[in-house]
Amino acid sequence: MTMCVAIIGSGPAGYYTAEALVKSLGDDICIDIIDRLPTPYGLIRAGVAPDHQSIKGVYRRYEKTNLLNNVRFVGNIDVGDAVTIEELRGLYDAVVLAVGAPKDRPLGVPGHELDGVVGSAAFVGWYNAHPDFETLDPNLNIESAAVIGNGNVAVDVARVLAKTPEEMENSDLARHAAEIIHNSSLKHIYMFGRRGPLEAKFTPKELGELGSLSNCVTVVNPDHLPEDIGEADPVIRKNMAHLEAFSKNTPGSKPVTLHIEFYAKPAQVLGQDHVTGLKMEKTYVENGNCMNTGEFFEIDCGLVVPCIGYRTLPIPGVPYDNDGGRFKNENGVIDDGLYCTGWARRGPSGTIGTNRPDAFEVADQIATRMSDTQKPGRSGLDALIKERDLWAVTFRDWKRIEEAETNAAEGDAPRAKFANRDQLLDALK
Ligand code: NAP
């Protein structure tokens, strides 16, 4: 009895699920990992910062999964458009939604839809050459930019904005983004947290990198740092040590100043057609909660990048938890034969590795429900692809795209990413 499984989404959540299913069911399983992009690896390719190549190196593990006989990558097939979930549920014994959380949480203050407010999903996608964001073209001919949030995404965005071309030499920063970022006139980058340093979600390694930027000095208001952190856990201790060091820096001592500002939340994005500033409300923290003071201040800025979390895109017919911004599920089970994993299951939290135990749990759920059905699986999908004249990108095709990107790289860059679907597919012609 061979069970056929379709995993929608080829990011870490998708690949760890494939790996877990093969571990648990061996040859009794046949897996198709379907992605709307012609390229695999999801956020590893388009989310992890371009200067964090060692983190991106985890793709080698997914590649091994892809080289197994019973696992297949099917790229360039948009589930929901080219093929529906219902069709896949008819073809496969199990369908796993590993589609991540690609939509920005809205900032939800007056002015948040002004030109120049660019959510982190779009901004990070743009500098990582995600085909959806090639034409974003943010205006960085400005003096100040504001990054909202105190998570690792906010730190990534601030750092990528601040780094020099030399500091990005070993990166795969998109060429279109390098041109704009490295010719920008930015002098001030603000990173606003609505709570305090003890509640911040960034991690010490990422925060620490902000202390060794060649062109940018990172500063913190010492009044925002607690005098005594008591029995704080090691992560907080390390974060505090970095923040203490930043608090001794002098604003303006390098061409760009990164201001980490705690206890401030956006009240309004200012401007007529385009962002010209931010009105912020001062806050304080009570029992861990962010409280308003009714006191406001304003800063000038020409770009606002909210890095405040993500939401999974709802799929018609699939139960959705609107508050959590993810699919309604019970330990990864949505419905008979329909599962979810990764951010689509638990919301946008955790590191890449968090997806692994998650995936093993979902694989267990699938394995225990394995039954002797006669669904066509792979051959059924192939028939649909042929009938609809779709262009499915195989793993071997992807390796050719990868080779072309590697060959196009200059200097120490690992690759020059193709920035749109046509360029990616042209590499196969
Ligand atoms: P995150 O860690 O959840 O941080 C979101 C930040 O946005 C928090 O500081 C949050 O403040 C703030 N926020 C939320 N709503 C807000 C609002 N309406 N106004 C102002 N601030 C608001 O999310 P993330 O940075 O997007 O990261 C997502 C996940 O990916 C995390 O688990 C992260 O660690 C991971 N990641 C890891 C790396 C890495 O390891 N290098 C890099 C990138 C991302 P509150 O805390 O007050 O809610």
Short mmCIF file of C-alpha atoms and ligand atoms in Angstrom, two decimals:
data_model
loop_
_atom_site.label_atom_id
_atom_site.label_comp_id
_atom_site.label_asym_id
_atom_site.label_seq_id
_atom_site.Cartn_x
_atom_site.Cartn_y
_atom_site.Cartn_z
CA MET A 1 0.00 0.00 0.00
CA THR A 2 1.52 3.34 -1.01
CA MET A 3 0.10 6.52 0.40
CA CYS A 4 0.26 9.64 -1.75
CA VAL A 5 0.69 13.03 -0.13
CA ALA A 6 0.69 16.53 -1.62
CA ILE A 7 2.53 19.16 0.40
CA ILE A 8 1.66 22.68 -0.67
CA GLY A 9 4.61 24.98 -0.08
CA SER A 10 8.30 24.15 -0.40
CA GLY A 11 9.69 26.10 2.55
CA PRO A 12 11.18 24.58 5.72
CA ALA A 13 7.74 23.46 6.98
CA GLY A 14 7.08 21.58 3.74
CA TYR A 15 10.48 19.91 3.51
CA TYR A 16 10.60 18.89 7.19
CA THR A 17 7.15 17.31 6.74
CA ALA A 18 8.37 15.36 3.70
CA GLU A 19 11.45 14.25 5.66
CA ALA A 20 9.32 13.16 8.63
CA LEU A 21 6.87 11.25 6.42
CA VAL A 22 9.67 9.37 4.68
CA LYS A 23 11.24 8.54 8.05
CA SER A 24 7.99 7.20 9.36
CA LEU A 25 6.60 5.44 6.26
CA GLY A 26 9.70 4.64 4.19
CA ASP A 27 8.82 3.41 0.72
CA ASP A 28 5.12 3.29 1.50
CA ILE A 29 4.77 6.93 0.65
CA CYS A 30 4.94 9.08 -2.44
CA ILE A 31 5.22 12.83 -1.91
CA ASP A 32 4.75 15.79 -4.24
CA ILE A 33 5.92 19.15 -2.89
CA ILE A 34 4.04 21.74 -4.91
CA ASP A 35 5.01 25.43 -5.03
CA ARG A 36 3.60 28.38 -6.94
CA LEU A 37 7.14 29.67 -7.57
CA PRO A 38 9.57 28.00 -9.95
CA THR A 39 12.06 27.92 -7.04
CA PRO A 40 11.98 25.82 -3.86
CA TYR A 41 12.77 26.60 -0.19
CA GLY A 42 10.28 29.40 0.62
CA LEU A 43 11.57 31.72 3.33
CA ILE A 44 15.06 30.21 3.16
CA ARG A 45 15.39 31.80 -0.25
CA ALA A 46 13.11 34.81 0.15
CA GLY A 47 12.88 35.51 3.89
CA VAL A 48 16.21 34.81 5.61
CA ALA A 49 18.35 37.93 5.26
CA PRO A 50 20.70 37.93 2.24
CA ASP A 51 23.73 38.48 4.50
CA HIS A 52 22.87 35.42 6.62
CA GLN A 53 24.20 32.85 4.17
CA SER A 54 25.10 30.31 6.86
CA ILE A 55 21.43 30.15 7.90
CA LYS A 56 20.40 29.78 4.26
CA GLY A 57 22.76 26.78 4.04
CA VAL A 58 20.02 24.62 5.62
CA TYR A 59 18.65 24.18 2.07
CA ARG A 60 21.25 21.41 1.60
CA ARG A 61 19.28 19.28 4.02
CA TYR A 62 16.07 19.85 2.01
CA GLU A 63 17.96 19.01 -1.16
CA LYS A 64 18.75 15.57 0.27
CA THR A 65 15.05 14.98 0.85
CA ASN A 66 14.39 16.05 -2.71
CA LEU A 67 16.86 13.53 -4.07
CA LEU A 68 14.87 10.62 -2.61
CA ASN A 69 13.00 8.57 -5.21
CA ASN A 70 9.63 9.04 -3.58
CA VAL A 71 9.83 12.83 -3.16
CA ARG A 72 9.23 15.20 -6.06
CA PHE A 73 9.32 19.01 -6.35
CA VAL A 74 6.59 20.43 -8.60
CA GLY A 75 7.26 24.14 -9.02
CA ASN A 76 5.43 26.91 -10.88
CA ILE A 77 2.00 25.43 -10.07
CA ASP A 78 -0.28 27.84 -8.25
CA VAL A 79 -2.62 25.88 -5.99
CA GLY A 80 -5.88 27.80 -5.89
CA ASP A 81 -5.45 29.11 -9.40
CA ALA A 82 -4.04 26.39 -11.68
CA VAL A 83 -5.24 23.51 -9.48
CA THR A 84 -7.67 23.72 -6.56
CA ILE A 85 -7.30 22.27 -3.08
CA GLU A 86 -10.46 20.26 -3.68
CA GLU A 87 -8.93 18.72 -6.80
CA LEU A 88 -5.79 17.82 -4.86
CA ARG A 89 -7.86 16.30 -2.05
CA GLY A 90 -9.51 14.13 -4.69
CA LEU A 91 -6.12 13.03 -6.04
CA TYR A 92 -4.05 12.50 -2.85
CA ASP A 93 -4.63 10.60 0.40
CA ALA A 94 -3.39 13.62 2.34
CA VAL A 95 -2.90 17.28 1.48
CA VAL A 96 -0.65 19.30 3.80
CA LEU A 97 -0.82 23.09 3.74
CA ALA A 98 2.72 24.34 4.41
CA VAL A 99 2.00 27.70 2.84
CA GLY A 100 3.50 29.90 5.56
CA ALA A 101 2.18 33.34 6.45
CA PRO A 102 2.97 35.64 3.54
CA LYS A 103 0.67 38.54 4.40
CA ASP A 104 1.70 41.42 6.67
CA ARG A 105 -0.34 42.10 9.79
CA PRO A 106 -1.86 45.52 9.16
CA LEU A 107 -0.48 48.39 11.24
CA GLY A 108 -4.04 49.57 11.72
CA VAL A 109 -3.45 53.27 12.46
CA PRO A 110 -4.62 56.26 10.41
CA GLY A 111 -2.39 56.73 7.38
CA HIS A 112 -1.11 53.14 7.33
CA GLU A 113 -2.09 52.79 3.69
CA LEU A 114 -0.05 55.80 2.53
CA ASP A 115 2.54 55.34 -0.17
CA GLY A 116 5.85 54.70 1.60
CA VAL A 117 4.42 52.31 4.21
CA VAL A 118 5.84 48.96 3.15
CA GLY A 119 5.16 45.85 5.22
CA SER A 120 8.10 43.60 6.00
CA ALA A 121 6.76 40.74 3.85
CA ALA A 122 7.02 43.02 0.83
CA PHE A 123 10.23 44.77 1.88
CA VAL A 124 12.09 41.58 2.76
CA GLY A 125 10.73 39.90 -0.38
CA TRP A 126 11.98 42.83 -2.44
CA TYR A 127 15.54 42.75 -1.17
CA ASN A 128 15.55 38.95 -1.43
CA ALA A 129 14.42 38.97 -5.11
CA HIS A 130 11.01 37.39 -4.53
CA PRO A 131 9.27 37.66 -7.93
CA ASP A 132 6.14 39.22 -6.38
CA PHE A 133 8.07 42.29 -5.23
CA GLU A 134 10.51 43.09 -8.01
CA THR A 135 8.70 46.32 -8.85
CA LEU A 136 8.29 47.59 -5.27
CA ASP A 137 10.84 50.32 -5.93
CA PRO A 138 10.80 52.01 -2.47
CA ASN A 139 12.02 55.59 -2.35
CA LEU A 140 15.19 55.69 -0.26
CA ASN A 141 16.12 59.11 -1.41
CA ILE A 142 15.21 60.18 2.09
CA GLU A 143 16.98 61.11 5.34
CA SER A 144 15.03 58.91 7.76
CA ALA A 145 13.25 55.58 7.78
CA ALA A 146 11.28 53.92 10.58
CA VAL A 147 11.10 50.21 11.28
CA ILE A 148 8.23 49.18 13.57
CA GLY A 149 8.64 46.18 15.86
CA ASN A 150 11.24 44.61 18.12
CA GLY A 151 11.55 41.18 16.52
CA ASN A 152 14.30 39.65 14.42
CA VAL A 153 12.63 40.77 11.20
CA ALA A 154 12.87 44.40 12.35
CA VAL A 155 16.55 43.84 13.16
CA ASP A 156 17.12 42.26 9.72
CA VAL A 157 15.47 45.18 7.91
CA ALA A 158 17.39 47.81 9.90
CA ARG A 159 20.70 46.00 9.33
CA VAL A 160 20.19 45.47 5.58
CA LEU A 161 19.31 49.18 5.23
CA ALA A 162 22.44 50.14 7.16
CA LYS A 163 25.09 47.88 5.65
CA THR A 164 27.55 49.13 3.05
CA PRO A 165 28.15 47.42 -0.34
CA GLU A 166 31.36 45.97 1.12
CA GLU A 167 29.47 44.51 4.06
CA MET A 168 27.03 42.90 1.61
CA GLU A 169 29.74 41.50 -0.68
CA ASN A 170 29.16 37.90 0.38
CA SER A 171 25.39 38.22 0.26
CA ASP A 172 22.76 37.47 -2.38
CA LEU A 173 21.03 40.84 -1.97
CA ALA A 174 18.85 41.41 -5.06
CA ARG A 175 20.59 43.64 -7.57
CA HIS A 176 17.60 45.97 -7.88
CA ALA A 177 17.62 46.41 -4.09
CA ALA A 178 21.38 46.93 -3.85
CA GLU A 179 21.13 49.73 -6.40
CA ILE A 180 18.53 51.58 -4.32
CA ILE A 181 19.83 50.81 -0.81
CA HIS A 182 23.46 51.58 -1.58
CA ASN A 183 22.61 54.89 -3.27
CA SER A 184 20.25 56.01 -0.55
CA SER A 185 20.68 59.21 1.42
CA LEU A 186 19.57 57.66 4.72
CA LYS A 187 21.08 59.21 7.83
CA HIS A 188 18.66 57.98 10.47
CA ILE A 189 16.97 54.64 10.94
CA TYR A 190 14.52 54.31 13.83
CA MET A 191 13.47 50.97 15.28
CA PHE A 192 10.42 51.36 17.51
CA GLY A 193 9.26 48.85 20.12
CA ARG A 194 5.89 49.37 21.74
CA ARG A 195 7.12 47.65 24.92
CA GLY A 196 10.50 47.67 26.68
CA PRO A 197 13.87 45.93 26.33
CA LEU A 198 12.81 43.08 28.63
CA GLU A 199 9.85 42.28 26.37
CA ALA A 200 11.70 42.63 23.06
CA LYS A 201 11.61 39.55 20.82
CA PHE A 202 14.93 39.91 19.03
CA THR A 203 17.70 37.45 19.91
CA PRO A 204 21.22 38.32 21.13
CA LYS A 205 23.15 37.21 18.06
CA GLU A 206 20.96 39.29 15.74
CA LEU A 207 20.91 42.29 18.09
CA GLY A 208 24.70 42.09 18.57
CA GLU A 209 25.28 42.44 14.82
CA LEU A 210 23.89 45.97 15.07
CA GLY A 211 26.93 46.86 17.17
CA SER A 212 29.51 46.21 14.48
CA LEU A 213 28.23 48.00 11.40
CA SER A 214 30.92 49.91 9.57
CA ASN A 215 28.84 52.92 8.50
CA CYS A 216 26.17 52.97 11.17
CA VAL A 217 26.21 53.58 14.91
CA THR A 218 23.44 52.03 16.99
CA VAL A 219 22.15 54.03 19.94
CA VAL A 220 19.65 53.47 22.74
CA ASN A 221 18.25 55.89 25.27
CA PRO A 222 19.87 54.76 28.58
CA ASP A 223 16.74 55.88 30.44
CA HIS A 224 14.87 53.05 28.71
CA LEU A 225 17.13 50.37 30.15
CA PRO A 226 16.14 48.78 33.47
CA GLU A 227 18.55 49.33 36.35
CA ASP A 228 18.20 45.80 37.66
CA ILE A 229 17.23 42.78 35.60
CA GLY A 230 17.17 40.43 38.59
CA GLU A 231 17.04 36.75 37.67
CA ALA A 232 16.49 37.38 33.98
CA ASP A 233 17.07 34.46 31.61
CA PRO A 234 20.31 34.28 29.59
CA VAL A 235 18.72 35.61 26.39
CA ILE A 236 17.55 38.76 28.15
CA ARG A 237 20.92 39.13 29.88
CA LYS A 238 22.76 38.98 26.58
CA ASN A 239 20.32 41.37 24.93
CA MET A 240 20.76 43.78 27.83
CA ALA A 241 24.55 43.64 27.54
CA HIS A 242 24.29 44.69 23.87
CA LEU A 243 21.79 47.43 24.67
CA GLU A 244 23.99 48.75 27.50
CA ALA A 245 26.86 49.00 25.03
CA PHE A 246 24.67 50.78 22.45
CA SER A 247 23.52 53.25 25.11
CA LYS A 248 27.12 54.50 25.42
CA ASN A 249 27.43 55.24 21.69
CA THR A 250 27.24 58.75 20.29
CA PRO A 251 24.52 59.51 17.73
CA GLY A 252 26.06 60.86 14.52
CA SER A 253 29.49 59.35 15.17
CA LYS A 254 29.08 57.42 11.90
CA PRO A 255 27.26 58.55 8.73
CA VAL A 256 24.09 56.64 9.69
CA THR A 257 22.54 56.41 13.16
CA LEU A 258 20.24 53.56 14.11
CA HIS A 259 18.03 54.68 17.00
CA ILE A 260 16.48 51.81 18.97
CA GLU A 261 13.51 53.42 20.69
CA PHE A 262 11.48 51.52 23.25
CA TYR A 263 8.12 52.41 24.78
CA ALA A 264 6.70 54.01 21.65
CA LYS A 265 3.87 52.83 19.43
CA PRO A 266 2.59 54.27 16.16
CA ALA A 267 -0.50 56.46 16.52
CA GLN A 268 -0.63 57.85 12.98
CA VAL A 269 1.36 57.77 9.78
CA LEU A 270 1.69 61.38 8.66
CA GLY A 271 1.56 62.68 5.08
CA GLN A 272 -0.85 63.53 2.27
CA ASP A 273 -0.08 61.09 -0.54
CA HIS A 274 3.23 59.84 0.77
CA VAL A 275 4.67 59.25 4.22
CA THR A 276 6.36 62.32 5.68
CA GLY A 277 6.49 61.26 9.31
CA LEU A 278 5.16 59.26 12.20
CA LYS A 279 3.16 60.34 15.19
CA MET A 280 4.12 58.05 18.06
CA GLU A 281 2.50 57.58 21.44
CA LYS A 282 4.73 57.03 24.46
CA THR A 283 3.88 53.87 26.36
CA TYR A 284 4.76 52.04 29.54
CA VAL A 285 4.55 48.39 30.49
CA GLU A 286 2.31 47.04 33.23
CA ASN A 287 2.25 43.30 33.96
CA GLY A 288 3.87 42.76 30.60
CA ASN A 289 1.18 44.73 28.74
CA CYS A 290 1.70 47.81 26.61
CA MET A 291 -0.13 50.79 28.17
CA ASN A 292 -0.85 54.19 26.61
CA THR A 293 0.29 57.43 28.25
CA GLY A 294 -1.62 59.90 26.09
CA GLU A 295 1.71 61.64 25.41
CA PHE A 296 2.77 61.91 21.79
CA PHE A 297 5.83 62.87 19.75
CA GLU A 298 6.56 63.05 16.03
CA ILE A 299 9.49 62.15 13.82
CA ASP A 300 10.10 62.93 10.16
CA CYS A 301 10.59 59.93 7.91
CA GLY A 302 10.00 58.98 4.29
CA LEU A 303 9.62 55.23 4.73
CA VAL A 304 7.85 53.12 7.34
CA VAL A 305 8.44 49.37 7.44
CA PRO A 306 6.09 47.65 9.89
CA CYS A 307 7.73 44.36 10.99
CA ILE A 308 4.90 43.33 13.25
CA GLY A 309 4.15 39.77 12.22
CA TYR A 310 2.37 37.93 9.45
CA ARG A 311 -0.84 36.15 8.56
CA THR A 312 -1.55 33.05 6.52
CA LEU A 313 -3.69 33.76 3.46
CA PRO A 314 -7.15 32.21 3.85
CA ILE A 315 -8.14 29.59 1.27
CA PRO A 316 -11.83 29.37 0.31
CA GLY A 317 -13.38 26.32 1.95
CA VAL A 318 -10.55 25.83 4.50
CA PRO A 319 -11.52 26.74 8.11
CA TYR A 320 -9.60 29.83 9.23
CA ASP A 321 -8.77 31.25 12.65
CA ASN A 322 -9.09 34.97 12.00
CA ASP A 323 -7.63 36.08 15.36
CA GLY A 324 -4.56 33.87 14.99
CA GLY A 325 -4.18 34.54 11.24
CA ARG A 326 -3.74 30.81 10.49
CA PHE A 327 -5.81 27.74 9.63
CA LYS A 328 -8.09 26.29 12.29
CA ASN A 329 -6.53 22.99 13.25
CA GLU A 330 -6.19 20.40 15.99
CA ASN A 331 -2.51 19.36 16.22
CA GLY A 332 -2.13 20.00 12.51
CA VAL A 333 -5.35 18.27 11.45
CA ILE A 334 -7.81 20.55 9.67
CA ASP A 335 -10.22 18.00 8.25
CA ASP A 336 -10.28 14.46 6.92
CA GLY A 337 -7.19 14.22 4.68
CA LEU A 338 -6.32 17.91 5.11
CA TYR A 339 -3.47 19.05 7.37
CA CYS A 340 -1.34 22.11 8.04
CA THR A 341 2.16 22.63 9.35
CA GLY A 342 4.62 25.44 10.12
CA TRP A 343 3.39 29.03 10.34
CA ALA A 344 0.11 28.05 8.62
CA ARG A 345 -0.50 25.82 11.63
CA ARG A 346 0.90 27.69 14.65
CA GLY A 347 1.24 31.30 13.46
CA PRO A 348 4.43 33.23 12.62
CA SER A 349 6.74 32.30 15.47
CA GLY A 350 9.86 30.31 16.14
CA THR A 351 13.05 29.66 14.25
CA ILE A 352 13.53 27.52 11.14
CA GLY A 353 14.24 24.52 13.41
CA THR A 354 10.89 24.93 15.22
CA ASN A 355 9.25 23.62 12.06
CA ARG A 356 10.93 20.24 12.49
CA PRO A 357 9.15 18.92 15.60
CA ASP A 358 5.99 20.51 14.23
CA ALA A 359 6.41 18.53 11.00
CA PHE A 360 7.07 15.26 12.83
CA GLU A 361 3.86 15.71 14.80
CA VAL A 362 1.83 16.30 11.65
CA ALA A 363 3.54 13.36 9.92
CA ASP A 364 2.46 11.16 12.86
CA GLN A 365 -1.11 12.35 12.46
CA ILE A 366 -0.97 11.46 8.76
CA ALA A 367 0.68 8.08 9.35
CA THR A 368 -1.87 6.99 11.94
CA ARG A 369 -4.69 7.85 9.56
CA MET A 370 -3.14 5.97 6.66
CA SER A 371 -5.75 3.88 4.88
CA ASP A 372 -5.86 1.71 1.81
CA THR A 373 -7.34 4.11 -0.73
CA GLN A 374 -6.78 3.93 -4.44
CA LYS A 375 -6.20 7.61 -5.13
CA PRO A 376 -4.08 8.31 -8.20
CA GLY A 377 -1.70 10.83 -6.56
CA ARG A 378 1.20 11.79 -8.81
CA SER A 379 -0.26 10.40 -12.06
CA GLY A 380 -3.49 12.29 -11.42
CA LEU A 381 -1.64 15.58 -10.96
CA ASP A 382 0.43 14.93 -14.08
CA ALA A 383 -2.77 14.37 -16.06
CA LEU A 384 -4.17 17.71 -14.82
CA ILE A 385 -0.93 19.51 -15.63
CA LYS A 386 -0.99 18.10 -19.17
CA GLU A 387 -4.68 18.76 -19.71
CA ARG A 388 -4.29 22.41 -18.58
CA ASP A 389 -1.04 22.93 -20.43
CA LEU A 390 0.75 24.06 -17.23
CA TRP A 391 4.52 24.41 -17.02
CA ALA A 392 5.69 22.39 -14.02
CA VAL A 393 9.25 23.06 -12.93
CA THR A 394 11.04 19.90 -11.76
CA PHE A 395 13.86 19.64 -9.24
CA ARG A 396 16.29 19.07 -12.10
CA ASP A 397 14.98 22.28 -13.74
CA TRP A 398 15.54 24.11 -10.45
CA LYS A 399 19.15 22.90 -10.37
CA ARG A 400 19.60 24.48 -13.82
CA ILE A 401 18.15 27.78 -12.57
CA GLU A 402 20.43 27.55 -9.55
CA GLU A 403 23.45 26.96 -11.77
CA ALA A 404 22.56 29.95 -13.96
CA GLU A 405 22.21 32.16 -10.86
CA THR A 406 25.54 30.93 -9.50
CA ASN A 407 27.24 31.58 -12.84
CA ALA A 408 25.80 35.11 -12.96
CA ALA A 409 27.23 36.01 -9.52
CA GLU A 410 29.96 38.62 -9.30
CA GLY A 411 32.81 38.85 -6.79
CA ASP A 412 32.16 36.99 -3.55
CA ALA A 413 28.38 36.82 -3.96
CA PRO A 414 27.08 33.23 -3.88
CA ARG A 415 24.51 33.88 -6.61
CA ALA A 416 22.79 36.66 -8.54
CA LYS A 417 19.13 35.89 -8.10
CA PHE A 418 16.76 36.27 -11.01
CA ALA A 419 14.20 38.78 -9.92
CA ASN A 420 11.12 37.72 -11.83
CA ARG A 421 9.31 34.67 -13.10
CA ASP A 422 10.27 35.28 -16.76
CA GLN A 423 13.97 35.45 -15.94
CA LEU A 424 13.70 32.31 -13.83
CA LEU A 425 11.89 30.38 -16.55
CA ASP A 426 14.09 31.81 -19.32
CA ALA A 427 17.02 30.06 -17.64
CA LEU A 428 15.32 26.79 -18.67
CA LYS A 429 14.89 27.66 -22.34
P1 NAP B 1 8.02 38.80 16.25
O1 NAP B 1 9.24 38.19 16.77
O2 NAP B 1 6.71 38.29 16.73
O3 NAP B 1 8.09 40.38 16.52
C1 NAP B 1 7.03 41.22 16.18
C2 NAP B 1 7.24 42.57 16.84
O4 NAP B 1 6.21 43.45 16.37
C3 NAP B 1 7.13 42.55 18.37
O5 NAP B 1 8.09 43.40 18.90
C4 NAP B 1 5.71 43.07 18.61
O6 NAP B 1 5.55 43.71 19.84
C5 NAP B 1 5.61 44.09 17.51
N1 NAP B 1 4.24 44.44 17.17
C6 NAP B 1 3.21 43.61 16.87
N2 NAP B 1 2.11 44.31 16.59
C7 NAP B 1 2.43 45.63 16.71
C8 NAP B 1 1.75 46.84 16.55
N3 NAP B 1 0.46 46.85 16.18
N4 NAP B 1 2.40 48.00 16.76
C9 NAP B 1 3.70 48.00 17.13
N5 NAP B 1 4.43 46.88 17.30
C10 NAP B 1 3.80 45.70 17.09
O7 NAP B 1 7.91 38.68 14.66
P2 NAP B 1 8.98 38.83 13.49
O8 NAP B 1 10.08 39.76 13.82
O9 NAP B 1 8.14 39.07 12.28
O10 NAP B 1 9.60 37.36 13.38
C11 NAP B 1 8.77 36.22 13.07
C12 NAP B 1 9.50 34.97 13.51
O11 NAP B 1 10.62 34.72 12.65
C13 NAP B 1 10.07 35.08 14.92
O12 NAP B 1 9.93 33.86 15.58
C14 NAP B 1 11.52 35.42 14.67
O13 NAP B 1 12.39 35.07 15.72
C15 NAP B 1 11.80 34.61 13.41
N6 NAP B 1 12.96 35.18 12.70
C16 NAP B 1 14.19 34.73 13.06
C17 NAP B 1 15.32 35.28 12.47
C18 NAP B 1 16.66 34.79 12.90
O14 NAP B 1 16.75 33.85 13.68
N7 NAP B 1 17.74 35.39 12.43
C19 NAP B 1 15.19 36.29 11.52
C20 NAP B 1 13.93 36.73 11.18
C21 NAP B 1 12.81 36.17 11.79
P3 NAP B 1 4.89 42.94 21.08
O15 NAP B 1 5.95 41.99 21.55
O16 NAP B 1 4.57 44.04 22.03
O17 NAP B 1 3.69 42.24 20.55
#
